[in-house]
Amino acid sequence: MLEIRDLHAAVAGEPILKGLNLTVNAGEVHAIMGPNGSGKSTLANVLAGKDNYEITGGDALFEGKSLADLEPEERAQLGLFLAFQYPVEIPGVSNMEFLKAALEATRKAQGKEEWDSVTLLRKARETCKQVDLDPQFLKRGVNEGFSGGEKKRNEIMQMLLMEPKLALLDETDSGLDIDALQTVARGVNSLRSPERGIVLVTHYQRLLDYIVPDFVHVLSNGQIIKSGGKELAHELEEHGYGWLTGDRNDGKDQSA
Amino acid sequence: MSTQAELDKVISSEYEAGFTTLVESDTLPPGLNEDVIRVISAKKGEPEWLLEWRLDAYRNWLEMAEPNWAHVTYPPVDLNAISYYSAPKSMEDRPQSLDEVDPELLDTYKKLGIPLHEQEMLAGVAVDAVFDSVSVGTTFKAKLAEAGVIFCSISEAVHEHPELVKKYLGSVVPKGDNFFAGLNSAVFTDGSFVYIPKGVRCPMELSTYFRINEANTGQFERTLIVADEGSYVSYLEGCTAPQRDENQLHAAVVELVALPGAEIKYSTVQNWYPGDKDGKGGIYNFVTKRGVAHDNAKISWTQVETGSAITWKYPSVVLRGDNSVGEFYSVALTRHAQQADTGTKMIHLGKNTRSTIVSKGISAGKSSNAYRGLVRMGPRAENARNFTQCDSLLLGDTCGAHTFPYIESKHPSATIEHEATTSKVSDDQLFLCRQRGIDPEKAISMIVNGFCKEVFKELPMEFAVEAGKLLEVSLEGAVG
């Protein structure tokens, strides 16, 4: 599904990813962990196609297509979804309007049946409940005046409705209290399926108590330096990133 | 088109003999003098007092200078190169109903998306359509007459309701008010007239579509709306003009009179041809719009402006009566080489008067977009309040947004609040939309629409939809 080969990428000209390799198959959940500045968020943004995040070497293939050749909206239409670390506000554009535009564009491109307004509204309301968001949020501007936790749940709500093939979650757990974390985890877990790949980018092991990954990778200085099963996350929790990076100060107590 | 040009040439040459005889042609040759005004007045069969009024305006206007304070630049307009009267050929004998209207004319309206017949049925909107200078079709007259509402062309009103026209014409915008209003007073050819009797709530939205058709024809409409005590009316004005290389002048005057306890809601969607991307062609829209609100009356202007090469327009409210209310909601979008200098004036004279100004300016391309607003609290304006919000949104970095607020307060108890913001469509907003599969043009249009929402919600439903679509069309290619 996702095949990353010796990927090099730069942000505003500065090299961040330096030869990253990763394969995600359908049905798998991967966790990408690593200290601050290791390139975790860069990886997510490069895959989604953010401006100024430039692939300078290697390749990332999604469903056999090179992502470098695709505009961000084309990647989304193929079924790649990024849940943002800091979801931005779009004042005056209602969540519902936004969802309608997003779902029209992606479902059409994926040859899925288009939903009429009634169906869309019903599904959106159900999905809101699933992530403990008051359906009133559908009428509000996208993320406008939402609390940090509400923004994250709004991202998950969008993800559930859009049913992506590959979901990238960029530090979705940051800034969430334990209840919200569980809600978000429930949402992500409900999306697990044999057809779908999920990549969790996180600083902390905490999220992985609720979304148990099949694979854990440790990213440092733009490369994956260790991969393993879910137990790797526990080892990291115990020893800190310094255990792998060789930097004692880069330990588990470092704030996010 | 070329046959039309030929025709114009023939007509012009016929005119070389002078103006002493009334000719059969429909378009006067270019140029302005007292004889031209006499011809216009005679063609319309106007009473003596109106001719005198026009001539007085003209003589006054000759002494006036074109204003140059606006934040716009353009080569001087040669007012003698303009024809001051033009009527579609087949309109010599006014049709009595829509069935008698030239099908080609109606077809033009259809292309503009305003099929009169359908509009009659679907929207329940009475349309007084102005094609160049002559009103071609007025609908729903019967139903309006039942309520006692008068809705007709101003030429018709001059004949049918002379006492009302005489009383209120020029009462809000005097004929010597400003250069363009003075010109309009001298040469106005048609426009709409509305009278709502005491205590009557107008049973439907009234609507006029203006359209400049013939090349080199200035359009000078004159609209007068009088809402008698305790009445209510919502009036919609839409404007479209075809594409031409020459610049065309449009100098309209709109006067609103809201007598005690009355409410007038005036909505405009203006998409006159803005010129091409290099600034060639387009309409010069130099318009004077003003309303007077008496005791407990309310006047609300809502405008969505996407057209015209140059816009010079300040719909204003004189809050003459105590407890009167004035509102101005505006969206002005400029792109390519468009220039807009637009805003409002709220003149608070009475006690406890309140006004609200919400202005949203969107600039793209190499355009320049200025908000100019005046809030004046008079010496009697006890407890008067104003709230102003001016937001500018920039698309790209070659456009300009400017805000020129003027505040004058002569009463210590008056409250004036002014908020202003300038923002850009952020890369992050755009990326969020695109990451959800939405293409950039649609995304920009959605973000801009969201930015304008506070104004759009003031528009009647069908207009709000049209305004949204208009923005979408206008923003095509704005992403670069």
XYZ file of C-alpha atoms in Angstrom:
736
model
C 0.000 0.000 0.000
C 2.693 2.451 1.062
C 6.238 1.845 -0.023
C 8.863 4.337 1.069
C 12.313 3.769 -0.402
C 15.397 5.689 0.662
C 13.337 8.839 1.018
C 15.163 12.138 1.320
C 13.182 15.285 1.955
C 13.889 18.884 2.776
C 11.784 21.541 4.451
C 12.383 25.000 3.014
C 15.681 23.704 1.681
C 16.879 22.111 4.886
C 17.352 18.318 4.707
C 15.217 16.534 7.322
C 14.593 13.019 6.036
C 17.814 11.253 5.116
C 17.127 7.888 3.577
C 13.981 6.568 5.172
C 12.577 3.144 4.347
C 9.152 1.905 5.379
C 6.545 -0.462 4.009
C 2.953 -0.419 5.186
C 0.659 -3.159 3.969
C -3.109 -3.164 4.049
C -4.443 -4.225 7.427
C -1.382 -3.046 9.354
C -1.008 -0.439 12.050
C 2.414 1.170 12.293
C 3.607 3.504 14.995
C 6.397 5.952 14.227
C 8.070 7.193 17.364
C 11.015 9.402 17.955
C 12.332 12.418 19.786
C 11.436 15.952 18.793
C 13.097 17.072 15.609
C 13.637 13.514 14.376
C 11.444 14.121 11.319
C 8.171 12.446 12.375
C 5.863 15.303 11.425
C 7.955 16.018 8.350
C 7.327 12.480 7.171
C 3.554 12.915 7.584
C 3.569 16.269 5.773
C 5.803 15.063 2.955
C 3.493 12.131 2.346
C 0.460 14.450 2.290
C 2.197 16.942 -0.020
C 2.487 20.120 1.998
C 4.071 23.131 0.264
C 7.783 23.567 0.967
C 8.109 19.893 1.961
C 10.129 18.671 -0.934
C 11.190 15.169 -1.855
C 14.854 15.433 -2.796
C 15.692 11.776 -3.270
C 14.285 8.272 -3.173
C 10.585 7.668 -3.594
C 7.299 7.139 -1.808
C 4.772 4.980 -3.618
C 1.127 4.875 -2.608
C -0.910 2.209 -4.334
C 1.951 1.911 -6.789
C 1.941 5.610 -7.698
C 4.776 7.952 -6.916
C 3.474 10.561 -4.498
C 5.959 13.109 -5.819
C 3.929 13.268 -9.039
C 0.635 13.972 -7.296
C -0.976 17.154 -5.996
C -2.154 17.033 -2.381
C -5.803 16.755 -3.449
C -4.957 13.887 -5.811
C -3.302 12.003 -2.965
C -6.385 12.577 -0.829
C -8.626 11.427 -3.632
C -6.594 8.206 -3.845
C -7.444 7.616 -0.202
C -4.582 9.143 1.759
C -5.733 10.988 4.870
C -3.710 13.081 7.284
C -5.072 13.909 10.723
C -3.304 17.155 11.546
C -1.285 17.878 14.645
C -2.569 21.461 14.696
C -5.857 21.598 12.782
C -6.304 25.093 11.380
C -9.505 27.166 11.649
C -11.496 28.180 8.586
C -13.883 30.871 9.840
C -17.342 30.999 8.318
C -17.039 27.667 6.490
C -19.257 25.237 8.345
C -17.984 21.785 9.167
C -20.905 20.354 7.224
C -20.123 22.371 4.130
C -16.496 21.347 4.406
C -17.341 17.665 4.816
C -19.694 17.822 1.865
C -17.006 19.275 -0.398
C -14.423 16.779 0.846
C -16.665 13.760 0.510
C -17.961 14.778 -2.894
C -14.428 15.150 -4.205
C -13.023 11.942 -2.732
C -15.970 9.589 -3.146
C -16.358 10.592 -6.770
C -12.659 10.033 -7.461
C -12.801 6.638 -5.757
C -15.844 5.553 -7.715
C -17.896 5.259 -4.554
C -21.572 6.011 -4.519
C -22.209 9.712 -3.842
C -24.157 10.568 -0.734
C -27.100 12.902 -0.943
C -27.408 15.647 1.659
C -29.776 13.661 3.865
C -27.489 10.624 3.957
C -24.476 12.793 4.564
C -26.124 14.618 7.430
C -27.273 11.387 9.049
C -23.834 9.815 8.782
C -22.104 12.957 9.997
C -24.344 13.082 13.071
C -23.726 9.415 13.858
C -19.991 9.910 13.481
C -20.047 12.943 15.756
C -21.630 10.816 18.457
C -19.000 8.164 17.926
C -16.273 10.656 18.863
C -18.286 12.452 21.567
C -18.787 15.626 19.562
C -22.097 17.423 19.834
C -23.688 17.333 16.329
C -24.075 21.118 16.752
C -20.391 21.244 15.826
C -21.387 20.413 12.264
C -22.917 23.851 11.956
C -19.926 25.674 13.328
C -17.025 26.975 11.292
C -14.295 24.388 10.682
C -12.371 24.244 13.997
C -13.563 27.810 14.692
C -13.282 28.379 18.436
C -12.868 24.643 19.108
C -10.789 23.555 22.081
C -7.643 21.531 21.404
C -9.440 18.285 22.195
C -12.435 19.186 20.057
C -10.171 19.896 17.110
C -8.566 16.477 17.423
C -11.915 14.739 17.694
C -13.083 16.720 14.677
C -10.128 15.326 12.724
C -11.044 11.789 13.724
C -14.663 12.456 12.798
C -13.559 13.532 9.309
C -11.330 10.497 9.033
C -14.119 8.103 9.946
C -16.471 9.642 7.403
C -13.900 9.697 4.647
C -12.930 6.033 5.143
C -9.387 6.462 3.801
C -7.215 3.610 2.567
C -4.262 4.976 4.431
C -4.654 7.090 7.542
C -1.716 9.118 8.857
C -2.206 10.515 12.340
C 0.252 13.238 13.253
C 0.594 13.446 17.058
C -3.153 13.130 17.403
C -2.621 12.285 21.072
C -0.789 15.480 21.969
C -2.701 17.721 24.318
C -5.493 15.216 24.964
C -6.724 14.242 28.420
C -7.222 10.577 29.146
C -10.937 10.536 28.290
C -10.421 12.249 24.974
C -7.495 9.962 24.261
C -9.705 6.925 24.764
C -12.396 8.403 22.535
C -9.891 9.082 19.785
C -8.416 5.593 20.179
C -11.856 4.010 19.924
C -12.416 5.941 16.709
C -9.120 4.824 15.217
C -9.650 1.227 16.297
C -13.065 1.162 14.644
C -11.295 2.041 11.413
C -8.928 -0.920 11.600
C -9.658 -3.307 8.788
C -7.855 -5.717 6.475
C -8.129 -3.184 3.613
C -6.688 -0.257 5.473
C -3.298 0.906 6.620
C -2.796 3.181 9.611
C 0.338 5.108 10.541
C 0.468 6.721 13.978
C 3.070 9.390 14.514
C 3.576 9.912 18.216
C 6.061 11.021 20.782
C 4.587 8.985 23.602
C 3.905 5.354 24.220
C 0.647 6.308 25.991
C -1.508 6.267 22.816
C -0.238 2.785 22.002
C -1.875 1.403 25.143
C -5.178 2.051 23.428
C -4.283 1.550 19.793
C -2.039 -1.461 19.791
C 0.264 -1.314 16.751
C 1.549 -4.228 14.730
C 4.870 -2.488 14.198
C 6.808 0.197 15.987
C 9.572 2.214 14.316
C 11.970 4.609 15.918
C 12.883 7.622 13.846
C 16.023 9.571 14.586
C 17.811 12.165 12.528
C 15.715 11.446 9.465
C 16.138 7.676 9.435
C 14.404 4.701 10.986
C 17.005 3.342 13.359
C 15.034 0.497 14.882
C 11.862 -1.412 14.085
C 10.053 -3.978 16.117
C 6.730 -5.173 17.452
C 4.521 -3.422 20.009
C 6.923 -4.337 22.818
C 9.458 -1.898 21.391
C 7.234 0.942 22.533
C 7.376 -0.340 26.092
C 11.132 -0.552 25.995
C 11.268 3.035 24.813
C 8.976 4.054 27.603
C 11.338 2.434 30.057
C 14.660 3.579 28.663
C 13.896 6.768 26.789
C 14.946 7.633 23.244
C 18.498 8.148 24.431
C 18.759 4.395 24.740
C 18.732 4.208 20.968
C 20.039 7.552 19.875
C 22.908 7.511 22.304
C 21.943 10.894 23.639
C 21.207 10.728 27.364
C 19.539 14.076 27.477
C 16.990 13.080 24.924
C 15.095 11.024 27.420
C 11.526 10.201 28.213
C 11.011 13.243 30.369
C 11.440 15.622 27.549
C 8.248 17.582 27.070
C 6.456 17.396 23.763
C -21.983 44.023 -33.877
C -20.500 45.651 -36.981
C -23.943 46.316 -38.424
C -24.771 47.986 -35.149
C -21.685 50.157 -35.520
C -22.723 50.998 -39.082
C -26.121 51.884 -37.826
C -24.702 54.151 -35.180
C -22.602 55.909 -37.796
C -25.618 56.531 -39.988
C -27.576 57.780 -37.034
C -24.766 60.082 -36.004
C -24.378 61.583 -39.443
C -28.067 62.321 -39.571
C -27.593 64.270 -36.415
C -24.980 66.595 -37.820
C -27.755 68.982 -38.764
C -28.425 69.653 -35.123
C -30.956 68.929 -32.466
C -33.825 71.071 -33.499
C -35.852 68.220 -34.899
C -36.797 65.086 -33.053
C -35.503 62.231 -35.116
C -36.739 58.668 -35.148
C -33.454 57.185 -34.062
C -33.107 55.506 -30.718
C -29.638 56.636 -29.836
C -28.586 60.229 -29.504
C -25.184 61.089 -30.904
C -22.448 61.589 -28.328
C -22.246 64.852 -26.500
C -23.990 66.866 -23.829
C -25.602 70.291 -23.936
C -28.946 71.830 -23.045
C -30.461 70.666 -26.317
C -29.641 67.055 -25.522
C -31.442 67.436 -22.210
C -34.428 68.989 -23.967
C -34.498 66.033 -26.367
C -34.392 63.511 -23.544
C -37.142 65.312 -21.685
C -39.252 65.679 -24.818
C -38.787 62.037 -25.827
C -40.113 61.077 -22.457
C -42.945 63.566 -22.657
C -41.986 65.112 -19.362
C -43.760 68.009 -17.685
C -42.176 71.444 -17.739
C -41.095 71.369 -14.069
C -38.930 68.310 -14.620
C -37.244 69.800 -17.668
C -36.484 72.906 -15.629
C -35.172 70.690 -12.818
C -32.854 68.924 -15.259
C -31.625 72.148 -16.828
C -31.013 73.629 -13.413
C -29.012 70.544 -12.464
C -27.073 70.801 -15.708
C -26.168 74.471 -15.252
C -25.095 73.743 -11.713
C -23.088 70.736 -12.853
C -21.148 72.807 -15.391
C -19.573 74.621 -12.426
C -18.584 71.391 -10.669
C -15.336 69.484 -10.840
C -14.903 65.745 -10.972
C -13.870 64.403 -7.544
C -10.286 63.202 -7.335
C -9.951 62.155 -3.702
C -10.779 58.495 -4.221
C -8.005 55.902 -4.156
C -8.403 55.131 -7.858
C -6.660 56.245 -11.015
C -8.102 56.388 -14.504
C -7.726 58.563 -17.578
C -10.233 61.432 -17.622
C -13.653 60.446 -18.934
C -14.617 62.350 -22.049
C -18.204 63.139 -21.191
C -18.778 64.480 -24.681
C -17.964 61.110 -26.200
C -20.937 59.545 -24.463
C -24.425 59.190 -25.831
C -26.974 60.238 -23.263
C -29.979 58.390 -24.513
C -30.377 54.933 -25.931
C -33.439 52.728 -26.226
C -33.677 49.303 -27.816
C -35.109 49.620 -31.321
C -38.191 47.562 -30.794
C -39.183 49.552 -27.747
C -40.620 52.569 -29.504
C -44.045 51.500 -28.469
C -43.862 50.276 -24.958
C -45.124 46.741 -24.582
C -48.094 46.412 -22.319
C -47.127 43.003 -21.033
C -44.197 40.622 -21.134
C -45.785 38.752 -24.034
C -45.246 41.796 -26.162
C -41.584 42.061 -25.292
C -39.099 41.332 -28.078
C -38.140 37.648 -27.660
C -34.503 38.465 -28.389
C -34.465 40.879 -25.539
C -35.945 38.305 -23.235
C -33.368 35.834 -24.486
C -30.599 38.193 -23.415
C -32.062 38.240 -19.954
C -32.139 34.465 -19.959
C -28.433 34.374 -20.711
C -27.930 36.539 -17.683
C -29.823 33.966 -15.691
C -32.905 36.059 -15.092
C -35.712 34.524 -17.083
C -38.569 36.894 -16.347
C -41.281 34.337 -16.917
C -39.663 31.799 -14.654
C -38.874 34.388 -12.089
C -42.498 35.419 -12.000
C -43.522 31.879 -11.257
C -40.724 30.526 -9.103
C -39.440 33.319 -7.003
C -42.507 35.446 -6.671
C -40.325 38.405 -7.489
C -41.698 41.352 -9.368
C -39.052 42.477 -11.821
C -38.807 45.881 -13.346
C -36.155 45.231 -15.963
C -34.205 48.147 -17.331
C -32.560 47.485 -20.679
C -30.357 50.436 -21.375
C -32.645 53.255 -20.543
C -36.186 52.079 -21.036
C -38.046 49.857 -18.671
C -39.137 46.820 -20.696
C -41.200 44.671 -18.461
C -42.881 45.126 -15.155
C -44.411 42.137 -13.513
C -46.759 41.430 -10.688
C -48.202 44.890 -10.937
C -51.673 43.657 -10.192
C -50.758 41.918 -6.980
C -48.785 44.895 -5.825
C -51.576 47.282 -6.747
C -53.871 45.253 -4.526
C -51.615 46.102 -1.584
C -51.460 49.698 -2.760
C -47.784 49.370 -3.632
C -46.586 51.408 -6.579
C -43.701 49.785 -8.464
C -42.987 51.195 -11.882
C -40.374 52.931 -13.967
C -39.559 56.423 -12.870
C -40.695 57.805 -16.245
C -44.066 56.245 -15.680
C -44.185 57.596 -12.147
C -43.542 61.103 -13.477
C -46.810 60.816 -15.404
C -48.873 58.699 -13.032
C -47.728 59.974 -9.638
C -46.288 63.420 -10.260
C -47.034 64.654 -6.713
C -44.885 61.904 -5.155
C -42.047 62.304 -7.614
C -42.064 66.077 -7.282
C -42.030 65.843 -3.496
C -39.222 63.309 -3.095
C -37.029 63.508 -6.206
C -33.764 65.087 -5.132
C -34.897 65.269 -1.512
C -32.198 62.823 -0.398
C -29.546 63.355 -3.034
C -29.888 66.997 -4.101
C -29.174 67.711 -7.741
C -26.007 69.570 -6.787
C -24.810 66.900 -4.349
C -21.728 65.844 -6.244
C -20.351 65.813 -9.769
C -21.821 62.479 -10.807
C -25.146 62.959 -9.044
C -25.406 66.356 -10.746
C -24.776 64.780 -14.129
C -27.346 62.102 -13.393
C -29.943 64.695 -12.374
C -29.501 66.426 -15.703
C -29.657 63.400 -17.974
C -31.233 60.470 -16.127
C -33.270 58.400 -18.524
C -34.996 55.772 -16.458
C -34.934 53.770 -13.294
C -37.401 52.431 -10.781
C -39.928 54.067 -8.538
C -41.411 52.447 -5.465
C -43.995 53.714 -3.042
C -45.212 51.639 -0.101
C -48.276 53.090 1.611
C -48.628 53.565 5.344
C -48.489 50.391 7.392
C -48.134 48.110 4.382
C -45.676 45.260 4.330
C -44.764 44.819 0.673
C -46.048 41.309 -0.203
C -42.971 40.359 -2.219
C -39.337 41.233 -2.793
C -39.037 43.877 -5.479
C -36.278 43.416 -7.972
C -34.676 45.330 -10.792
C -32.021 44.119 -13.115
C -30.015 46.806 -14.781
C -28.033 46.136 -17.829
C -25.913 48.351 -20.032
C -26.181 47.054 -23.565
C -25.161 49.451 -26.239
C -21.529 50.487 -26.551
C -20.593 54.044 -25.648
C -23.812 54.610 -23.796
C -23.614 55.890 -20.315
C -26.370 54.668 -18.137
C -27.919 57.102 -15.761
C -30.662 55.487 -13.776
C -32.538 57.181 -11.089
C -34.203 55.114 -8.430
C -36.534 56.510 -5.824
C -38.036 54.438 -3.041
C -40.457 55.935 -0.568
C -41.641 53.820 2.359
C -44.464 55.581 4.137
C -44.988 55.375 7.896
C -44.717 51.899 9.377
C -44.247 50.151 6.030
C -41.660 47.592 4.941
C -39.999 46.807 1.639
C -37.109 44.669 0.485
C -35.624 45.733 -2.817
C -33.100 43.748 -4.850
C -30.913 45.224 -7.512
C -28.752 43.126 -9.820
C -26.463 44.476 -12.479
C -24.673 42.864 -15.388
C -22.994 44.302 -18.441
C -21.580 42.577 -21.507
C -17.933 42.593 -22.391
C -16.617 45.605 -24.251
C -13.193 47.036 -24.856
C -14.214 50.623 -24.229
C -14.857 51.872 -20.753
C -18.450 52.695 -20.034
C -19.722 55.179 -17.530
C -22.474 54.324 -15.124
C -23.557 57.152 -12.879
C -26.703 56.187 -11.052
C -28.517 57.823 -8.188
C -30.584 55.907 -5.671
C -32.674 57.739 -3.090
C -34.435 56.025 -0.212
C -36.941 57.699 2.065
C -37.983 55.767 5.168
C -40.715 57.734 6.910
C -41.351 57.202 10.638
C -41.347 53.528 11.626
C -40.678 52.311 8.084
C -38.022 49.826 7.031
C -36.201 49.599 3.716
C -33.841 46.775 2.921
C -31.857 47.406 -0.249
C -29.681 44.617 -1.633
C -27.347 44.853 -4.588
C -25.414 42.242 -6.465
C -23.208 44.094 -8.922
C -21.173 42.305 -11.568
C -20.730 44.888 -14.273
C -17.987 43.919 -16.683
C -14.706 44.506 -14.773
C -12.398 44.761 -17.762
C -9.907 42.113 -18.831
C -6.884 41.003 -16.839
C -4.793 43.887 -18.148
C -7.414 46.409 -17.176
C -8.772 46.993 -20.672
C -12.428 47.910 -20.821
C -14.960 47.625 -18.057
C -17.519 49.813 -16.385
C -16.820 52.978 -14.449
C -19.347 52.679 -11.685
C -19.749 56.102 -10.076
C -22.878 55.827 -8.039
C -24.576 57.905 -5.361
C -26.832 55.964 -3.034
C -28.331 57.488 0.051
C -31.270 57.038 2.355
C -32.944 59.186 4.970
C -34.344 57.410 8.019
C -36.952 59.311 10.002
C -38.027 58.531 13.606
C -37.844 54.803 14.422
C -37.149 53.977 10.801
C -34.527 51.576 9.516
C -32.496 51.479 6.334
C -30.264 48.574 5.508
C -27.870 48.445 2.557
C -26.361 45.110 1.583
C -24.047 44.972 -1.389
C -21.963 42.361 -3.105
C -19.664 44.025 -5.581
C -17.544 41.905 -7.899
C -17.713 43.906 -11.090
C -16.759 47.232 -12.660
C -13.293 48.436 -13.653
C -13.658 51.239 -11.143
C -16.131 51.440 -8.319
C -16.850 54.700 -6.537
C -19.773 54.077 -4.290
C -20.821 54.903 -0.748
C -24.363 53.842 0.095
C -25.185 56.040 3.057
C -27.829 56.599 5.670
C -28.815 59.921 7.172
C -30.226 58.993 10.572
C -32.406 62.028 10.825
C -35.082 60.731 13.204
C -34.703 59.644 16.805
C -34.161 55.902 17.335
C -33.505 55.352 13.658
C -31.219 52.549 12.496
C -28.759 52.369 9.616
C -26.926 49.279 8.408
C -24.319 48.641 5.753
C -23.129 45.155 4.875
C -20.680 44.939 2.040
C -18.562 42.448 0.182
C -16.292 43.968 -2.427
C -14.105 41.691 -4.487
C -11.504 43.062 -6.868
C -9.194 41.129 -9.145
C -7.048 41.710 -12.223
C -6.678 45.493 -12.500
C -9.958 46.433 -10.833
C -10.067 49.409 -8.493
C -12.679 49.872 -5.829
C -13.118 52.757 -3.437
C -16.275 51.940 -1.591
C -17.804 52.186 1.831
C -20.553 54.095 3.522
C -21.530 57.183 5.442
C -23.593 57.032 8.579
C -24.742 60.503 9.521
C -26.272 60.408 12.995
C -28.542 63.389 13.591
C -31.268 62.022 15.901
C -31.103 60.731 19.460
C -30.508 57.036 20.184
C -29.625 56.391 16.578
C -27.723 53.217 15.840
C -25.628 52.123 12.903
C -23.716 48.994 11.987
C -21.090 48.700 9.291
C -19.652 45.361 8.245
C -17.312 45.576 5.277
C -15.438 42.663 3.741
C -12.899 43.470 1.067
C -11.227 40.762 -0.975
C -8.353 41.647 -3.281
C -6.689 39.456 -5.876
C -4.456 39.951 -8.883
C -3.128 43.486 -9.250
C -6.280 45.066 -7.933
C -6.753 47.770 -5.372
C -9.556 47.656 -2.857
C -10.266 50.515 -0.485
C -12.847 50.904 2.227
C -13.793 54.516 2.879
C -16.294 55.178 5.605
C -17.559 58.150 7.504
C -19.321 57.986 10.855
C -20.550 61.389 11.982
C -22.310 62.009 15.277
C -24.161 65.313 15.163
C -24.622 67.735 18.086
C -28.113 66.327 18.775
C -27.108 62.677 18.495
C -27.438 61.791 22.165
C -26.590 58.143 22.932
C -25.920 57.440 19.306
C -23.962 54.267 18.653
C -21.949 52.932 15.789
C -20.164 49.669 15.328
C -17.817 49.252 12.390
C -16.015 46.124 11.334
C -13.695 46.222 8.340
C -12.001 43.048 7.238
C -9.688 42.679 4.293
C -8.571 39.444 2.743
C -5.645 39.347 0.358
C -5.115 36.676 -2.270
C -1.544 36.773 -3.445
C 0.934 39.587 -2.910
C 0.426 41.932 -5.857
C -2.893 43.384 -4.698
C -3.639 46.146 -2.248
C -6.162 46.714 0.532
C -6.705 50.083 2.161
C -8.958 51.363 4.889
C -9.893 55.030 5.252
C -12.195 55.428 8.222
C -13.360 58.945 9.093
C -14.932 59.536 12.486
C -16.457 62.805 13.672
C -18.278 63.084 16.963
C -19.988 66.225 18.205
C -21.806 64.592 21.091
C -20.023 63.325 24.221
C -22.487 60.479 24.832
C -21.987 58.949 21.390
C -20.231 55.584 21.139
C -18.163 54.614 18.139
C -16.430 51.288 17.796
C -14.133 50.417 14.955
C -12.492 47.054 14.316
C -10.306 46.287 11.363
C -8.379 43.218 10.277
C -6.290 42.285 7.292
C -5.524 38.658 6.580
C -4.335 36.367 3.862
C -5.769 33.020 2.901
C -3.219 30.968 4.775
C -1.262 28.138 3.232
C -2.388 25.989 6.141
C -6.070 26.579 5.408
C -5.514 25.772 1.775
C -3.526 22.664 2.655
C -6.219 21.406 5.016
C -8.791 21.682 2.215
C -6.555 20.069 -0.386
C -5.611 17.265 1.998
C -9.325 16.497 2.175
C -9.453 16.138 -1.611
C -10.809 19.603 -2.420
C -9.174 21.278 -5.424
C -7.497 24.643 -4.766
C -10.004 26.803 -6.667
C -12.931 25.314 -4.835
C -11.002 25.659 -1.589
C -10.264 29.353 -2.144
C -13.851 29.993 -3.071
C -15.025 28.193 0.058
C -12.641 30.125 2.305
C -13.629 33.450 0.736
C -17.313 32.610 1.025
C -16.751 31.809 4.671
C -15.040 35.162 5.116
C -18.130 36.861 3.648
C -20.704 34.871 5.550
C -21.709 37.694 7.890
C -22.722 39.754 4.884
C -24.303 36.978 2.833
C -26.636 36.102 5.661
C -28.137 39.570 5.309
C -29.093 38.893 1.690
C -32.413 37.373 0.673
C -31.986 33.633 0.071
C -31.906 33.484 -3.721
C -29.542 36.441 -3.813
C -27.216 34.839 -1.277
C -26.901 31.781 -3.498
C -26.246 33.955 -6.527
C -23.680 35.990 -4.623
C -21.843 32.829 -3.590
C -21.769 31.606 -7.174
C -20.632 34.981 -8.385
C -17.660 34.924 -6.027
C -16.805 31.443 -7.233
C -16.828 32.562 -10.869
C -14.908 35.736 -10.062
C -12.232 33.797 -8.222
C -11.569 31.421 -11.105
C -7.900 31.626 -11.850
C -7.181 33.662 -8.725
C -5.019 30.867 -7.370
C -1.519 31.015 -8.701
